Amino acid sequence: MRRAIFPGSFDPLTLGHYDIIQRGITLFDELYIAIGINADKKYMFSLEERKKFIEEAFKNEPKIKVVTYKGLTVDFCKEINAGFILRGLRNPGDFEFEKAIAHTNRHLSEIETVFLLTSSGKSYISSSIVRDVIRNGGNYSVLVPDTVIANNKP
């Protein structure tokens, strides 16, 4: 069985994430959307909210499981017997950053990282941009799945 994880903070889930997940499920038998827990990071949305956004967005997709984890991503991969890490790339900066992480992960384990380019119409979207739009009262509906809008009551 080809099991992969797509790790991230998903604060919040964006259409860029959604794009990678939709395309990733065609490559794997199971795809774990793994929300990393970092106690030192300040989030706009609670862990429960972020998990709910994702669960509702993919409630009809049996190949997807939404989980949370702490610690190293490769350790979590070993824990759930995932052989792959799925990552999305928006731009050359993402590639350089993700390449370094992928090489480190490969050095620490036998887990392969699979990169997908974000669809061109979504390559500009990032969670930090979405958070800024939300903080400033802008229309973020074109940047996130409907489940984020429906569950975000400012």
Tab-separated table of N, CA, C and O in Angstrom, residues 13 18 22 33 35 48-61 64-66 145-153:
chain	number	residue	atom	x	y	z
A	13	LEU	N	-6.350	26.118	5.861
A	13	LEU	CA	-6.317	25.365	4.606
A	13	LEU	C	-6.591	26.350	3.473
A	13	LEU	O	-7.514	27.155	3.559
A	18	TYR	N	-5.484	22.565	-1.083
A	18	TYR	CA	-6.576	21.753	-1.629
A	18	TYR	C	-6.184	21.149	-2.976
A	18	TYR	O	-6.419	19.975	-3.241
A	22	GLN	N	-5.941	17.173	-3.696
A	22	GLN	CA	-6.773	16.565	-4.746
A	22	GLN	C	-5.928	15.792	-5.751
A	22	GLN	O	-6.292	14.707	-6.191
A	33	ILE	N	-3.488	13.761	5.936
A	33	ILE	CA	-3.255	15.187	6.067
A	33	ILE	C	-2.836	15.358	7.521
A	33	ILE	O	-3.635	15.163	8.444
A	35	ILE	N	-1.486	17.486	10.527
A	35	ILE	CA	-1.360	18.830	11.076
A	35	ILE	C	-0.309	18.791	12.175
A	35	ILE	O	-0.497	18.141	13.206
A	48	GLU	N	-8.362	22.549	16.546
A	48	GLU	CA	-9.682	21.956	16.267
A	48	GLU	C	-10.311	22.576	15.020
A	48	GLU	O	-10.894	21.868	14.205
A	49	GLU	N	-10.194	23.901	14.881
A	49	GLU	CA	-10.749	24.571	13.703
A	49	GLU	C	-10.032	24.108	12.432
A	49	GLU	O	-10.678	23.803	11.420
A	50	ARG	N	-8.706	24.075	12.483
A	50	ARG	CA	-7.933	23.681	11.303
A	50	ARG	C	-8.270	22.249	10.895
A	50	ARG	O	-8.414	21.946	9.711
A	51	LYS	N	-8.402	21.374	11.882
A	51	LYS	CA	-8.748	19.983	11.597
A	51	LYS	C	-10.145	19.893	10.977
A	51	LYS	O	-10.366	19.173	10.011
A	52	LYS	N	-11.068	20.665	11.513
A	52	LYS	CA	-12.448	20.666	11.000
A	52	LYS	C	-12.503	21.173	9.555
A	52	LYS	O	-13.221	20.622	8.727
A	53	PHE	N	-11.741	22.234	9.245
A	53	PHE	CA	-11.709	22.757	7.872
A	53	PHE	C	-11.372	21.630	6.896
A	53	PHE	O	-11.990	21.483	5.842
A	54	ILE	N	-10.340	20.857	7.246
A	54	ILE	CA	-9.842	19.802	6.352
A	54	ILE	C	-10.809	18.626	6.310
A	54	ILE	O	-11.137	18.121	5.229
A	55	GLU	N	-11.269	18.196	7.472
A	55	GLU	CA	-12.196	17.052	7.510
A	55	GLU	C	-13.449	17.322	6.694
A	55	GLU	O	-13.908	16.461	5.948
A	56	GLU	N	-13.993	18.506	6.827
A	56	GLU	CA	-15.201	18.836	6.076
A	56	GLU	C	-14.934	18.984	4.582
A	56	GLU	O	-15.757	18.605	3.764
A	57	ALA	N	-13.769	19.520	4.230
A	57	ALA	CA	-13.433	19.687	2.814
A	57	ALA	C	-13.307	18.339	2.103
A	57	ALA	O	-13.596	18.232	0.912
A	58	PHE	N	-12.881	17.311	2.851
A	58	PHE	CA	-12.631	15.998	2.238
A	58	PHE	C	-13.482	14.888	2.843
A	58	PHE	O	-13.111	13.722	2.780
A	59	LYS	N	-14.642	15.250	3.368
A	59	LYS	CA	-15.485	14.265	4.056
A	59	LYS	C	-15.948	13.131	3.143
A	59	LYS	O	-16.235	12.045	3.624
A	60	ASN	N	-15.976	13.361	1.869
A	60	ASN	CA	-16.424	12.324	0.932
A	60	ASN	C	-15.271	11.604	0.245
A	60	ASN	O	-15.482	10.902	-0.743
A	61	GLU	N	-14.057	11.785	0.749
A	61	GLU	CA	-12.886	11.139	0.157
A	61	GLU	C	-12.342	10.085	1.128
A	61	GLU	O	-11.661	10.426	2.093
A	64	ILE	N	-8.536	9.742	2.399
A	64	ILE	CA	-7.914	10.782	3.225
A	64	ILE	C	-8.238	10.571	4.696
A	64	ILE	O	-9.373	10.318	5.074
A	65	LYS	N	-7.183	10.711	5.512
A	65	LYS	CA	-7.317	10.703	6.964
A	65	LYS	C	-6.683	11.998	7.473
A	65	LYS	O	-5.615	12.388	7.014
A	66	VAL	N	-7.342	12.650	8.409
A	66	VAL	CA	-6.829	13.893	8.976
A	66	VAL	C	-6.366	13.600	10.399
A	66	VAL	O	-7.132	13.098	11.221
A	145	PRO	N	-10.967	27.009	0.558
A	145	PRO	CA	-12.163	26.200	0.289
A	145	PRO	C	-13.363	26.729	1.079
A	145	PRO	O	-13.201	27.399	2.110
A	146	ASP	N	-14.552	26.401	0.631
A	146	ASP	CA	-15.788	26.850	1.283
A	146	ASP	C	-15.850	26.472	2.757
A	146	ASP	O	-16.452	27.188	3.554
A	147	THR	N	-15.240	25.341	3.134
A	147	THR	CA	-15.314	24.906	4.532
A	147	THR	C	-14.630	25.885	5.475
A	147	THR	O	-15.017	25.989	6.633
A	148	VAL	N	-13.630	26.605	4.998
A	148	VAL	CA	-12.960	27.602	5.839
A	148	VAL	C	-13.897	28.781	6.047
A	148	VAL	O	-14.042	29.286	7.173
A	149	ILE	N	-14.559	29.206	5.001
A	149	ILE	CA	-15.483	30.345	5.097
A	149	ILE	C	-16.664	29.992	5.989
A	149	ILE	O	-17.038	30.746	6.882
A	150	ALA	N	-17.241	28.802	5.769
A	150	ALA	CA	-18.428	28.385	6.522
A	150	ALA	C	-18.138	28.234	8.009
A	150	ALA	O	-19.025	28.429	8.830
A	151	ASN	N	-16.904	27.899	8.363
A	151	ASN	CA	-16.560	27.655	9.764
A	151	ASN	C	-15.777	28.782	10.401
A	151	ASN	O	-15.328	28.660	11.543
A	152	ASN	N	-15.589	29.896	9.697
A	152	ASN	CA	-14.867	31.038	10.259
A	152	ASN	C	-15.858	32.143	10.525
A	152	ASN	O	-16.279	32.848	9.618
A	153	LYS	N	-16.208	32.279	11.784
A	153	LYS	CA	-17.157	33.310	12.184
A	153	LYS	C	-16.391	34.393	12.947
A	153	LYS	O	-16.197	34.282	14.143
